[in-house]
């Protein structure tokens, strides 16, 4: 069985995890210092959001050099130390690979303009829109030509039909594998290949099940992305990656995932991430994704409202149980284990797409900077006195302790899964020898559990067949 099949992967947002040099920005040295938190929690691996040099138009997702470390985050030596320290502790390391676009400041943009996608006319050749709003085409002032950018104008799209691009990227993959990484999270890969005839996207006919910005929601984006040819291009990444883990960010409904899984090991189950905290909708998000058997369950990340903000603090324990008892790999976003909610962000904002609130620093202790930095944090901490790792480690009833217990317990759940339909307000499913039942409502609900639970979100949540509000249990199947 590959190591990642049941793995728990912890997402680190490097700028906000731990600062080791007092400049207020997290760095690789800081991550190395905090690895024991991950060991204590019991996770198998961590994914680092981008660590490469970047002009920060999209906070690292605009890469200006794929084979270096952003000096603010450290050096290649620091990276090697981090990998060695992780491996010593049995933790695997995943990097974020951003193949769809570079930074406009990447030297490739001037040295190899033919590696990018240009309009054949003097202006946008079609109606494609950027994921962040506005047209997906901008004029390059230097050459006067129009280039494609599926995201910010500072992120020109690479042309994956050009064999030189493929070769360059295969080199990038090998560079990091040689330095010991265990896999990659592939950014925005449904945008990897676009229609070669640059056809207009047709108007949307029905609602897309994932959130889109207003412009994008008006179109069925069948030519500006999610092309069948993307699978072949991804095959080239696979060829360089060998059997390293490849987990894809495919911002598409579950029904689109199967073909990506021909070359990828896992894809994020986004319908779960966006599901309202309601039994029927959660079941609808979980069922088809579970059938694929290779999704990465995820309930939050650096792009969307934090879990606590989305489902409410009262549901965080039940959400943790759901995430960690589904079959297969699960991803935890840093801070969710202590219940960090969205913060106020910065004024003026760093991120034009409004994502600062989900990126506030990790809170390690009760001091004003949460133990994150000895300096002035780049984004303020939110509520370190009320919520931090140190205090929750000392409290057996804390959310953090529950995460740890759930990570330990999931190893005993085995392989196999059956969703139980028909319970109001309850998400329930069977694992080979267990039943998991989660009450997603604020009232008590009858639950399909007859045995003494092995793990509960709250003390004694079951009474005469009723499951307490916001509570969950893992119990032996029969008994
Ligand atoms: C992905 C990243 C997001 C970034 C975008 C463009 O969705 O998660 O942070 O802005 O790709 O690279």
Coordinates of C-alpha atoms and ligand atoms in Angstrom, one line a residue:
X1 CA 0.0 0.0 0.0
X2 CA 1.5 3.4 -1.0
X3 CA 2.3 5.5 2.1
X4 CA -0.2 8.2 1.2
X5 CA -3.3 6.1 0.9
X6 CA -4.6 6.8 4.4
X7 CA -2.2 9.6 5.1
X8 CA -3.0 12.8 7.1
X9 CA -1.2 15.7 5.4
X10 CA -0.8 19.0 7.2
X11 CA -0.8 22.1 5.0
X12 CA 1.8 24.7 6.1
X13 CA 1.5 28.2 4.9
X14 CA 5.2 29.1 5.3
X15 CA 4.9 32.8 5.8
X16 CA 2.6 32.3 8.7
X17 CA 3.8 29.1 10.5
X18 CA 6.9 30.1 12.5
X19 CA 9.4 32.9 12.1
X20 CA 13.0 32.1 13.2
X21 CA 14.8 35.3 12.5
X22 CA 12.5 38.0 13.8
X23 CA 11.6 39.7 10.6
X24 CA 7.9 38.9 11.2
X25 CA 7.6 36.5 8.3
X26 CA 7.6 32.7 8.8
X27 CA 10.5 30.8 7.3
X28 CA 11.9 27.3 6.7
X29 CA 14.1 27.5 9.8
X30 CA 10.9 28.1 11.8
X31 CA 9.2 25.1 10.3
X32 CA 12.1 22.9 11.2
X33 CA 11.9 24.2 14.8
X34 CA 8.2 23.3 14.9
X35 CA 8.3 19.9 13.4
X36 CA 7.6 18.2 16.7
X37 CA 4.2 19.7 16.7
X38 CA 3.4 17.6 13.6
X39 CA 5.0 14.6 15.2
X40 CA 2.9 15.0 18.4
X41 CA -0.2 15.5 16.3
X42 CA 0.6 12.3 14.4
X43 CA 0.4 13.4 10.8
X44 CA 2.3 11.6 8.1
X45 CA 3.3 14.4 5.9
X46 CA 3.2 18.2 5.3
X47 CA 2.6 20.2 2.2
X48 CA 4.4 23.5 2.0
X49 CA 2.6 26.3 0.1
X50 CA 5.1 27.9 -2.3
X51 CA 8.6 28.6 -1.0
X52 CA 10.1 29.9 -4.2
X53 CA 11.3 33.4 -5.0
X54 CA 8.3 35.5 -5.9
X55 CA 7.3 39.1 -6.4
X56 CA 4.3 38.2 -4.2
X57 CA 1.5 39.4 -6.6
X58 CA -0.2 36.1 -5.6
X59 CA 1.8 35.4 -2.5
X60 CA 4.2 32.8 -3.9
X61 CA 1.9 31.4 -6.5
X62 CA 3.6 33.8 -8.9
X63 CA 7.0 32.0 -9.1
X64 CA 10.1 33.8 -10.5
X65 CA 12.5 30.9 -10.0
X66 CA 11.3 27.3 -9.6
X67 CA 14.6 25.9 -8.3
X68 CA 15.4 28.3 -5.5
X69 CA 14.0 29.3 -2.1
X70 CA 12.7 32.8 -1.5
X71 CA 15.4 34.6 0.5
X72 CA 12.8 35.8 3.0
X73 CA 12.0 32.1 3.7
X74 CA 15.5 30.9 3.8
X75 CA 18.0 29.1 1.5
X76 CA 18.4 25.8 -0.2
X77 CA 20.6 24.7 2.7
X78 CA 17.7 25.5 5.1
X79 CA 15.4 23.5 2.8
X80 CA 17.8 20.5 2.9
X81 CA 17.9 20.7 6.7
X82 CA 14.1 20.8 6.9
X83 CA 13.8 17.7 4.7
X84 CA 16.4 15.9 6.7
X85 CA 14.8 16.8 10.0
X86 CA 11.4 15.8 8.6
X87 CA 12.6 12.4 7.3
X88 CA 14.4 11.7 10.6
X89 CA 11.0 12.1 12.3
X90 CA 9.2 9.9 9.7
X91 CA 7.4 12.9 8.1
X92 CA 7.2 13.2 4.3
X93 CA 7.5 16.5 2.5
X94 CA 5.3 17.8 -0.3
X95 CA 6.0 20.9 -2.3
X96 CA 3.6 23.1 -4.2
X97 CA 4.2 22.9 -7.9
X98 CA 2.8 25.7 -10.0
X99 CA 3.0 24.6 -13.6
X100 CA 0.1 26.6 -15.1
X101 CA 1.8 30.0 -15.0
X102 CA 4.9 31.8 -13.8
X103 CA 5.4 35.2 -12.4
X104 CA 5.6 37.8 -15.1
X105 CA 9.0 38.6 -13.6
X106 CA 10.3 35.1 -14.3
X107 CA 13.2 35.4 -16.7
X108 CA 11.5 32.9 -19.0
X109 CA 8.9 35.5 -19.9
X110 CA 11.5 37.6 -21.7
X111 CA 14.0 34.9 -22.6
X112 CA 11.4 32.4 -24.0
X113 CA 8.3 34.4 -25.0
X114 CA 7.2 31.4 -27.1
X115 CA 6.8 29.4 -23.9
X116 CA 3.7 31.5 -23.1
X117 CA 0.3 31.9 -24.8
X118 CA -0.2 35.0 -27.0
X119 CA -3.2 36.4 -28.8
X120 CA -3.0 36.1 -32.5
X121 CA -4.8 39.5 -32.8
X122 CA -4.2 42.9 -31.4
X123 CA -6.5 42.4 -28.3
X124 CA -8.2 39.6 -26.5
X125 CA -9.0 36.9 -29.1
X126 CA -11.9 35.5 -27.0
X127 CA -14.2 35.9 -24.0
X128 CA -12.1 34.1 -21.4
X129 CA -12.0 35.6 -18.0
X130 CA -9.5 35.4 -15.2
X131 CA -10.3 33.4 -12.1
X132 CA -9.9 36.6 -10.0
X133 CA -12.2 38.7 -12.3
X134 CA -11.7 40.7 -15.5
X135 CA -10.5 39.5 -18.9
X136 CA -7.9 36.7 -19.0
X137 CA -5.8 38.7 -21.5
X138 CA -3.5 41.6 -20.9
X139 CA -1.3 43.7 -23.1
X140 CA 2.5 43.3 -22.6
X141 CA 3.7 46.9 -22.8
X142 CA 7.1 45.8 -23.9
X143 CA 6.1 43.8 -27.0
X144 CA 2.7 45.3 -27.5
X145 CA 1.3 41.8 -27.7
X146 CA -1.6 40.3 -25.6
X147 CA -0.8 37.3 -23.3
X148 CA -3.1 34.9 -21.5
X149 CA -3.4 34.9 -17.7
X150 CA -5.9 32.5 -16.1
X151 CA -5.3 34.3 -12.8
X152 CA -3.7 37.7 -12.0
X153 CA -2.1 39.7 -14.9
X154 CA 1.2 39.1 -13.1
X155 CA 0.8 35.4 -13.8
X156 CA 1.2 34.7 -17.5
X157 CA 0.1 31.2 -18.5
X158 CA 2.7 28.8 -19.8
X159 CA 2.0 27.0 -23.1
X160 CA 2.1 23.3 -22.2
X161 CA 1.8 22.4 -25.9
X162 CA 5.4 23.5 -26.2
X163 CA 7.8 20.6 -25.6
X164 CA 10.4 23.0 -24.2
X165 CA 8.0 23.9 -21.4
X166 CA 7.5 20.3 -20.6
X167 CA 11.2 19.7 -20.5
X168 CA 11.8 22.7 -18.3
X169 CA 9.2 21.5 -15.8
X170 CA 10.4 18.0 -15.8
X171 CA 13.8 19.4 -14.8
X172 CA 12.1 21.3 -11.9
X173 CA 10.4 18.1 -10.7
X174 CA 13.7 16.2 -10.8
X175 CA 15.5 19.0 -9.0
X176 CA 13.3 18.8 -6.0
X177 CA 13.0 15.0 -6.0
X178 CA 16.8 14.9 -6.0
X179 CA 16.7 17.0 -2.8
X180 CA 14.5 14.5 -1.2
X181 CA 10.9 15.7 -1.5
X182 CA 8.2 13.0 -1.5
X183 CA 5.6 14.5 -3.7
X184 CA 3.9 17.6 -5.0
X185 CA 0.6 19.4 -4.7
X186 CA -0.2 20.5 -8.3
X187 CA -1.6 24.0 -8.4
X188 CA -4.6 24.8 -10.6
X189 CA -4.0 22.0 -13.0
X190 CA -7.4 22.0 -14.7
X191 CA -6.1 25.2 -16.3
X192 CA -2.9 23.5 -17.5
X193 CA -4.1 23.3 -21.2
X194 CA -6.4 25.5 -23.0
X195 CA -8.2 25.1 -26.3
X196 CA -5.7 25.3 -29.1
X197 CA -8.2 27.2 -31.3
X198 CA -8.9 29.7 -28.5
X199 CA -12.7 29.3 -28.9
X200 CA -15.1 31.4 -26.8
X201 CA -16.4 29.8 -23.7
X202 CA -20.2 29.3 -24.1
X203 CA -22.6 30.9 -21.6
X204 CA -23.3 29.0 -18.4
X205 CA -26.4 26.8 -18.5
X206 CA -26.5 25.5 -15.0
X207 CA -24.9 26.4 -11.7
X208 CA -21.3 25.3 -11.2
X209 CA -21.2 23.4 -7.8
X210 CA -18.1 25.3 -6.6
X211 CA -17.9 29.0 -5.9
X212 CA -16.8 31.2 -8.8
X213 CA -16.3 34.9 -9.0
X214 CA -19.0 36.7 -10.9
X215 CA -17.3 36.9 -14.3
X216 CA -16.3 33.3 -14.3
X217 CA -19.7 32.1 -13.3
X218 CA -21.2 33.5 -16.5
X219 CA -19.5 30.9 -18.6
X220 CA -19.2 27.2 -19.0
X221 CA -15.4 27.2 -19.0
X222 CA -14.9 24.3 -21.4
X223 CA -12.3 26.0 -23.7
X224 CA -10.4 28.1 -21.2
X225 CA -9.6 25.0 -19.1
X226 CA -10.4 21.5 -18.1
X227 CA -9.4 20.2 -21.5
X228 CA -9.1 16.5 -22.2
X229 CA -5.6 17.2 -23.4
X230 CA -4.5 18.2 -19.9
X231 CA -4.3 14.6 -18.9
X232 CA -1.5 13.9 -21.5
X233 CA 0.4 17.0 -20.3
X234 CA 0.0 15.8 -16.7
X235 CA 1.4 12.5 -17.9
X236 CA 4.7 14.4 -18.6
X237 CA 4.8 15.5 -15.0
X238 CA 4.1 12.0 -13.9
X239 CA 6.9 10.7 -16.1
X240 CA 9.4 13.0 -14.3
X241 CA 7.9 12.4 -10.8
X242 CA 8.0 8.6 -10.9
X243 CA 6.1 7.2 -8.0
X244 CA 6.3 10.4 -5.9
X245 CA 2.9 11.5 -4.7
X246 CA 1.0 13.8 -7.0
X247 CA -2.1 15.5 -5.6
X248 CA -4.0 17.7 -7.9
X249 CA -5.9 20.9 -7.3
X250 CA -8.7 20.4 -9.8
X251 CA -11.2 23.1 -9.3
X252 CA -14.0 21.1 -10.8
X253 CA -16.9 19.0 -9.6
X254 CA -16.3 15.5 -8.4
X255 CA -17.7 14.1 -11.7
X256 CA -14.7 15.4 -13.5
X257 CA -12.1 13.8 -11.3
X258 CA -11.8 10.3 -12.7
X259 CA -9.8 11.2 -15.8
X260 CA -7.3 13.3 -13.7
X261 CA -6.9 10.2 -11.5
X262 CA -5.5 8.4 -14.5
X263 CA -2.2 10.2 -13.9
X264 CA -2.6 11.7 -10.4
X265 CA -2.6 9.8 -7.2
X266 CA -5.2 12.0 -5.4
X267 CA -7.3 15.0 -6.2
X268 CA -8.8 17.3 -3.6
X269 CA -12.5 16.7 -2.9
X270 CA -13.7 20.3 -3.2
X271 CA -17.4 19.6 -3.0
X272 CA -16.8 18.6 0.6
X273 CA -14.8 21.8 1.3
X274 CA -17.7 23.9 0.0
X275 CA -20.6 21.9 1.3
X276 CA -23.0 23.7 3.7
X277 CA -22.9 22.0 7.2
X278 CA -26.1 20.1 6.4
X279 CA -26.6 16.4 6.4
X280 CA -28.1 16.0 2.9
X281 CA -25.6 18.3 1.2
X282 CA -22.7 16.7 3.1
X283 CA -23.8 13.2 2.0
X284 CA -24.2 14.3 -1.6
X285 CA -20.6 15.7 -1.5
X286 CA -19.1 12.7 0.2
X287 CA -20.8 9.8 -1.6
X288 CA -19.5 10.2 -5.2
X289 CA -16.1 11.3 -4.0
X290 CA -15.7 8.3 -1.8
X291 CA -16.5 6.1 -4.8
X292 CA -13.4 7.3 -6.6
X293 CA -11.4 5.9 -3.7
X294 CA -8.6 8.3 -4.3
X295 CA -9.7 11.8 -3.2
X296 CA -7.9 13.9 -0.6
X297 CA -10.6 15.0 1.8
X298 CA -10.1 18.6 2.7
X299 CA -12.3 21.2 4.6
X300 CA -10.2 24.3 4.3
X301 CA -7.0 25.8 2.9
X302 CA -5.3 29.2 2.3
X303 CA -7.8 30.3 -0.4
X304 CA -11.2 30.0 1.3
X305 CA -12.9 30.8 4.6
X306 CA -11.4 29.0 7.5
X307 CA -13.2 26.0 8.8
X308 CA -14.2 27.7 12.1
X309 CA -15.7 30.6 10.1
X310 CA -17.5 28.4 7.7
X311 CA -19.1 25.8 10.0
X312 CA -19.0 27.8 13.3
X313 CA -17.0 27.0 16.4
X314 CA -19.8 24.8 17.8
X315 CA -19.3 22.4 14.9
X316 CA -15.5 22.2 14.9
X317 CA -15.3 19.0 16.9
X318 CA -17.8 17.2 14.7
X319 CA -16.1 18.6 11.5
X320 CA -12.7 17.2 12.7
X321 CA -14.3 13.8 13.3
X322 CA -15.9 13.8 9.8
X323 CA -12.7 14.9 8.0
X324 CA -10.5 12.3 9.8
X325 CA -12.8 9.3 9.7
X326 CA -13.6 9.3 6.0
X327 CA -11.7 6.6 4.0
X328 CA -8.4 7.7 2.4
X329 CA -6.1 10.7 2.7
X330 CA -7.1 13.8 4.6
X331 CA -5.6 17.3 4.5
X332 CA -5.6 19.6 7.5
X333 CA -4.9 23.4 7.1
X334 CA -2.5 24.8 9.8
X335 CA -4.4 26.3 12.6
X336 CA -7.6 24.3 12.1
X337 CA -6.5 22.0 14.8
X338 CA -6.8 24.8 17.3
X339 CA -9.9 26.3 15.8
X340 CA -8.4 29.4 14.3
X341 CA -11.1 31.4 12.5
X342 CA -10.7 34.1 9.8
X343 CA -8.9 37.1 11.0
X344 CA -9.3 40.8 10.0
X345 CA -6.6 40.7 7.3
X346 CA -4.5 43.7 6.6
X347 CA -5.3 47.3 5.7
X348 CA -4.5 47.9 2.8
X349 CA -4.8 44.2 1.9
X350 CA -1.9 42.2 0.7
X351 CA -4.0 39.9 -1.5
X352 CA -6.3 41.6 -4.0
X353 CA -8.6 38.6 -4.0
X354 CA -9.3 39.1 -0.3
X355 CA -7.6 36.0 1.1
X356 CA -5.5 37.7 3.9
X357 CA -8.1 36.7 6.6
X358 CA -7.3 33.0 6.1
X359 CA -3.5 33.5 6.3
X360 CA -3.0 34.9 9.8
X361 CA 0.0 33.5 11.8
X362 CA -0.1 30.2 13.8
X363 CA -0.7 30.7 17.5
X364 CA 1.7 28.7 19.5
X365 CA 1.4 30.4 22.9
X366 CA -0.6 33.1 24.7
X367 CA 1.8 35.9 24.1
X368 CA 0.7 38.8 21.9
X369 CA 2.6 37.4 18.8
X370 CA 1.5 33.9 19.7
X371 CA 5.1 32.7 19.8
X372 CA 5.1 33.1 16.0
X373 CA 7.8 35.8 15.9
X374 CA 10.1 37.8 18.1
X375 CA 9.4 40.7 15.8
X376 CA 6.3 42.4 14.3
X377 CA 4.1 39.7 12.5
X378 CA 3.4 40.5 8.8
X379 CA -0.2 39.8 9.6
X380 CA -1.3 40.3 13.2
X381 CA -2.2 37.3 15.3
X382 CA -6.0 37.0 16.0
X383 CA -6.6 35.6 19.5
X384 CA -3.5 34.0 20.9
X385 CA -4.5 34.4 24.5
X386 CA -7.8 32.6 23.9
X387 CA -6.5 30.0 21.5
X388 CA -3.0 28.5 21.2
X389 CA -1.2 25.2 20.9
X390 CA 0.4 25.3 24.3
X391 CA -2.8 25.8 26.3
X392 CA -4.7 23.2 24.2
X393 CA -1.9 20.6 24.6
X394 CA -2.4 21.0 28.4
X395 CA -6.1 20.6 28.2
X396 CA -7.4 17.0 27.6
X397 CA -10.7 18.3 26.4
X398 CA -9.3 20.7 23.8
X399 CA -9.9 20.6 20.0
X400 CA -6.2 20.0 19.5
X401 CA -6.3 16.9 21.7
X402 CA -9.3 15.6 19.8
X403 CA -7.4 16.0 16.5
X404 CA -4.6 13.9 17.9
X405 CA -7.0 11.2 19.1
X406 CA -8.8 11.1 15.8
X407 CA -5.6 10.8 13.8
X408 CA -4.6 7.9 16.1
X409 CA -8.0 6.3 15.9
X410 CA -8.3 6.5 12.1
X411 CA -5.5 3.9 11.7
X412 CA -7.9 1.4 13.2
X413 CA -10.8 2.1 10.9
X414 CA -9.4 -0.1 8.1
X415 CA -10.4 -0.1 4.4
X416 CA -14.0 0.0 3.3
X417 CA -16.8 2.5 3.5
X418 CA -20.6 2.7 3.2
X419 CA -22.6 5.8 3.6
X420 CA -25.8 5.4 5.5
X421 CA -28.7 7.2 4.0
X422 CA -31.9 8.4 5.5
X423 CA -31.0 10.0 8.8
X424 CA -32.2 13.5 9.4
X425 CA -29.5 15.8 10.5
X426 CA -27.0 13.0 10.8
X427 CA -24.1 12.1 8.6
X428 CA -23.4 8.4 9.3
X429 CA -21.3 5.8 7.6
X430 CA -19.9 2.4 8.2
X431 CA -16.3 1.5 8.1
X432 CA -15.4 -2.3 8.2
X433 CA -15.9 -2.6 11.9
X434 CA -17.2 0.8 13.0
X435 CA -20.0 3.1 12.5
X436 CA -19.4 6.8 12.5
X437 CA -22.3 9.2 13.2
X438 CA -22.2 12.9 13.3
X439 CA -25.0 15.2 14.3
X440 CA -24.7 18.4 12.1
X441 CA -27.6 20.1 13.8
X442 CA -28.2 22.1 17.0
X443 CA -30.8 19.6 18.2
X444 CA -30.5 16.0 19.4
X445 CA -31.1 13.4 16.7
X446 CA -31.7 9.6 16.7
X447 CA -28.5 8.0 15.7
X448 CA -27.7 4.5 14.2
X449 CA -25.5 3.5 17.0
X450 CA -26.2 0.8 19.5
X451 CA -22.8 0.0 21.0
X452 CA -20.5 1.9 23.4
X453 CA -18.5 4.5 21.4
X454 CA -14.8 4.2 21.2
X455 CA -14.3 7.9 20.5
X456 CA -16.7 10.8 21.0
X457 CA -16.4 14.5 20.3
X458 CA -18.1 15.4 23.6
X459 CA -18.4 13.6 26.9
X460 CA -21.3 11.1 26.9
X461 CA -23.1 12.4 23.8
X462 CA -25.4 9.4 23.4
X463 CA -28.5 8.9 25.5
X464 CA -31.1 6.2 24.7
X465 CA -30.3 6.3 21.0
X466 CA -30.2 10.1 20.7
X467 CA -27.0 11.9 19.7
X468 CA -26.4 15.2 21.3
X469 CA -26.3 18.5 19.2
X470 CA -23.0 19.1 17.3
X471 CA -21.7 15.7 18.5
X472 CA -20.1 12.8 16.8
X473 CA -19.2 9.2 17.7
X474 CA -17.1 6.4 16.4
X475 CA -18.5 3.1 17.7
X476 CA -18.1 -0.6 17.0
X477 CA -20.5 -1.8 14.4
X478 CA -22.3 -4.5 16.4
X479 CA -22.8 -4.8 20.0
Ligands
LIG1 C1 -4.4 28.0 -6.6 C2 -3.8 28.5 -5.3 C3 -4.1 29.9 -5.1 C4 -3.6 30.7 -6.2 C5 -4.0 30.1 -7.6 C6 -3.2 30.7 -8.7 O1 -5.8 28.0 -6.6 O2 -4.3 27.7 -4.2 O3 -3.7 30.4 -3.9 O4 -4.0 32.0 -6.2 O5 -3.9 28.7 -7.6 O6 -1.9 30.1 -8.7

